Short mmCIF file of C-alpha atoms in Angstrom, two decimals:
data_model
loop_
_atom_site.label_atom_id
_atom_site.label_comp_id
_atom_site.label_asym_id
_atom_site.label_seq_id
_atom_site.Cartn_x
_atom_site.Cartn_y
_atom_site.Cartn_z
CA UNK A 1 89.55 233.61 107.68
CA UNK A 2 89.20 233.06 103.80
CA UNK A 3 91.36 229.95 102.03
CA UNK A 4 94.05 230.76 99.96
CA UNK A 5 94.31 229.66 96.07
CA UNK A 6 96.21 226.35 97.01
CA UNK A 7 94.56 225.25 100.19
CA UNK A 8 90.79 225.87 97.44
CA UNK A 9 92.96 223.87 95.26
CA UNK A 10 94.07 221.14 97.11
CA UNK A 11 90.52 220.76 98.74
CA UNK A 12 88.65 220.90 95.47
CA UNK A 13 91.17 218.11 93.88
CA UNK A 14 90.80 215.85 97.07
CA UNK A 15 87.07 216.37 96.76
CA UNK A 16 86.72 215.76 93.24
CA UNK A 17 89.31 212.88 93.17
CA UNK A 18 87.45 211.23 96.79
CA UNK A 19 84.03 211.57 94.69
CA UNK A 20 85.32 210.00 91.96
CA UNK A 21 86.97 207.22 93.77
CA UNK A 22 84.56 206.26 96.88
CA UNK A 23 81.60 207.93 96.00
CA UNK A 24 81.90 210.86 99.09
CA UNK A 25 83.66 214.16 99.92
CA UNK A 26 86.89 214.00 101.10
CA UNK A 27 88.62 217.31 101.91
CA UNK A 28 91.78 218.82 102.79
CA UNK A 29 92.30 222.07 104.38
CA UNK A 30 95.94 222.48 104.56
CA UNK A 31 99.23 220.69 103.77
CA UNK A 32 100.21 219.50 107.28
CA UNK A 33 100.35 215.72 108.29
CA UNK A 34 96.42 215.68 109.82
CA UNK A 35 95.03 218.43 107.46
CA UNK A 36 92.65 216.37 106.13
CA UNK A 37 89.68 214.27 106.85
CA UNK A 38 90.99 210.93 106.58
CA UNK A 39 93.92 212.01 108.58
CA UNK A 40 91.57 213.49 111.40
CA UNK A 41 89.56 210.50 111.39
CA UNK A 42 92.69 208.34 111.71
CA UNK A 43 93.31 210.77 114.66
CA UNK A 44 90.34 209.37 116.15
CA UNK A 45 90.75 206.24 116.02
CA UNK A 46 94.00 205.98 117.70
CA UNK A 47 91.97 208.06 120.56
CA UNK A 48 89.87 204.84 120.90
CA UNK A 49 92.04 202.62 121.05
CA UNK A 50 93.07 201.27 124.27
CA UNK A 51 96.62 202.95 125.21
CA UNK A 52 98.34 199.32 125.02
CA UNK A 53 96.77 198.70 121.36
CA UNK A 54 97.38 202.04 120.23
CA UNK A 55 100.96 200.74 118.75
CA UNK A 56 98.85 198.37 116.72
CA UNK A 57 96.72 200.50 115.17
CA UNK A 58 99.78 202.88 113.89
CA UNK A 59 101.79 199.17 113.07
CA UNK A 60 98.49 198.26 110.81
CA UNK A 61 98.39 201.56 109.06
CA UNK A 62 101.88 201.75 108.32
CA UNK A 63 102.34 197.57 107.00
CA UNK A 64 99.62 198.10 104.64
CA UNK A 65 101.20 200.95 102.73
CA UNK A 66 105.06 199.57 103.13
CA UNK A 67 103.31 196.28 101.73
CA UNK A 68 101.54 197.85 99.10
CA UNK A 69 103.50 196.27 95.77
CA UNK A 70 105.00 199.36 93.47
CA UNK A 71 102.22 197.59 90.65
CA UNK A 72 99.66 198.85 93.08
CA UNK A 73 97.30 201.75 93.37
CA UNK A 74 98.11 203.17 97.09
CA UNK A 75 95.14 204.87 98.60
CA UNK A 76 93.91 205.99 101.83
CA UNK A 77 98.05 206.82 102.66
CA UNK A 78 96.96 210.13 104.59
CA UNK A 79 96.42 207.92 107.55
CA UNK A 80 100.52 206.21 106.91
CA UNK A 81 101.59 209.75 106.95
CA UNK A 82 99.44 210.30 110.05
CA UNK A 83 100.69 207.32 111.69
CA UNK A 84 104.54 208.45 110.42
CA UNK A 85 104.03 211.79 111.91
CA UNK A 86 102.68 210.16 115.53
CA UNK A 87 106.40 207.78 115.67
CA UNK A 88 108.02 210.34 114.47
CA UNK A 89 106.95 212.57 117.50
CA UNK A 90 108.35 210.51 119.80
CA UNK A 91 111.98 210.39 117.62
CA UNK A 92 114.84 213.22 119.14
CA UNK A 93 114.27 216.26 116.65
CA UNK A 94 110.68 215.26 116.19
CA UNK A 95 107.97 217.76 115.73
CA UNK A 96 104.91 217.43 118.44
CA UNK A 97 101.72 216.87 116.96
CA UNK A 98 99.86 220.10 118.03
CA UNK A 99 97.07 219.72 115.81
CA UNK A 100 93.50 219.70 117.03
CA UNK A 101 93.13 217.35 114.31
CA UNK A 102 95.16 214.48 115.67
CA UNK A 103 94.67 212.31 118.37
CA UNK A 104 93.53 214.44 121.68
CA UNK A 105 95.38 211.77 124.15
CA UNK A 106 98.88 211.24 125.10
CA UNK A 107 100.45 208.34 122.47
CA UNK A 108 102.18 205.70 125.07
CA UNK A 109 105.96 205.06 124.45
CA UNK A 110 106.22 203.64 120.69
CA UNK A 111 108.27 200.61 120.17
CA UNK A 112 111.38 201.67 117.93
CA UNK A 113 110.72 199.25 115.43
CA UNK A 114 108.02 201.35 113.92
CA UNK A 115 110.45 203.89 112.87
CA UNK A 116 111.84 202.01 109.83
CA UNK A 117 108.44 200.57 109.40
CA UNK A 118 107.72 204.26 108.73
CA UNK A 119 110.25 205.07 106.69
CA UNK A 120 108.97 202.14 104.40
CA UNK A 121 105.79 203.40 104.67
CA UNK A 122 106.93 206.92 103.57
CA UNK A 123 108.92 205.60 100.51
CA UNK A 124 106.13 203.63 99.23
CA UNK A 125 103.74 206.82 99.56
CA UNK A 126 106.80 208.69 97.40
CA UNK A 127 106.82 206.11 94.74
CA UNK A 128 104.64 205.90 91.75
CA UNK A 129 100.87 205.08 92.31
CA UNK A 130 100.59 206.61 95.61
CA UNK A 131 97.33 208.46 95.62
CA UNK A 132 98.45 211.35 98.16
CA UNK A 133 101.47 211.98 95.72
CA UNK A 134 99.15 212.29 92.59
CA UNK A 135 96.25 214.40 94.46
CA UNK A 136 99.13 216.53 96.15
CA UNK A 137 100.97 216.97 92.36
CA UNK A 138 97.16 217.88 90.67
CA UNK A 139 97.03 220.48 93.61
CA UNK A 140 100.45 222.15 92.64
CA UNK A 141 101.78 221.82 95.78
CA UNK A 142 103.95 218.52 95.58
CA UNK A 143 106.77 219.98 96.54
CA UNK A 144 105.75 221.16 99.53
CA UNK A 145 104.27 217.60 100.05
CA UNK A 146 107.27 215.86 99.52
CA UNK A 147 109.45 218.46 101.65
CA UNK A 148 107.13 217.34 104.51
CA UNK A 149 107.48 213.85 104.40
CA UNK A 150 111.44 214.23 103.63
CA UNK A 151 111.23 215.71 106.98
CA UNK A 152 109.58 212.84 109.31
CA UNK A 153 111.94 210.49 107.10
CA UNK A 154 114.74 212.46 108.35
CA UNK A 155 113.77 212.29 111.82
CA UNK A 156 113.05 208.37 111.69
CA UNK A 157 116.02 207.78 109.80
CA UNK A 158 118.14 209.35 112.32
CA UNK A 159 116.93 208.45 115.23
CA UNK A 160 118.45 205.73 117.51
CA UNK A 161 117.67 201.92 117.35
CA UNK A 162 116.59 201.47 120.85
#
């Protein structure tokens, strides 16, 4: 199956943009939540951890970007949208993560207190000097982006304080 114009995009300007910035390939084959590799690898890692840390590792993820100060270059926030996507999951109206590309095992029961932890996450990653933002807006497909997150921000927003 060949790639369309925007998914060549989008992979070219993560790959040029990754090279640029850590000195290796990054790509991105689609637009979803865990289409790309430092998603997938996030995906991974919440595979080993141990079902009782596996909170912790999403908690991590998600604190670093809500705490990133708007002065700040954001990076690496694939793996906060990752980690949104996974709490958001769990959240009535949620979307399951059906990907191959994120984590193969069952996610325990999420505390609820990582849903506005999300959310934070998600607005910081929507703010200025978000790296996902800028690569997603050199791709042309920002919009698209941004309806995605608007989404799990919907669903965590919503959703009940347990």
């Amino acid at each position: 199956m060949g790639h369309t114009t925007t998914e060549q995009t989008v992979h070219s300007v993560y790959t040029d943009r990754a090279r640029g910035l850590r000195g290796d390939a990054m790509g991105a084959w689609d637009i979803g939540h865990f289409d790309n590799d430092t998603a997938a690898d996030f995906g991974g890692r919440v595979d080993d951890a141990e079902p009782e840390k596996k909170a912790d590792v999403l908690r991590a993820v998600l604190t670093a970007a809500a705490d990133t100060a708007p002065d700040e270059y954001l990076d690496e926030g694939e793996e906060a949208v990752a980690a949104a996507a996974l709490v958001a999951a769990q959240c009535p109206g949620g979307e399951p993560i059906t990907t191959a590309y994120g984590p193969k095992d069952p996610v325990p029961p999420l505390p609820a207190d990582l849903r506005p932890l999300a959310v934070r996450a998600l607005d910081r990653l929507t703010g200025a000097d978000a790296e996902p933002l800028d690569l997603w807006a050199e791709a042309g497909a920002e919009k698209e982006w941004l309806a995605g997150i608007a989404a799990l921000r919907a669903v965590l927003v919503a959703a009940p304080a347990e």
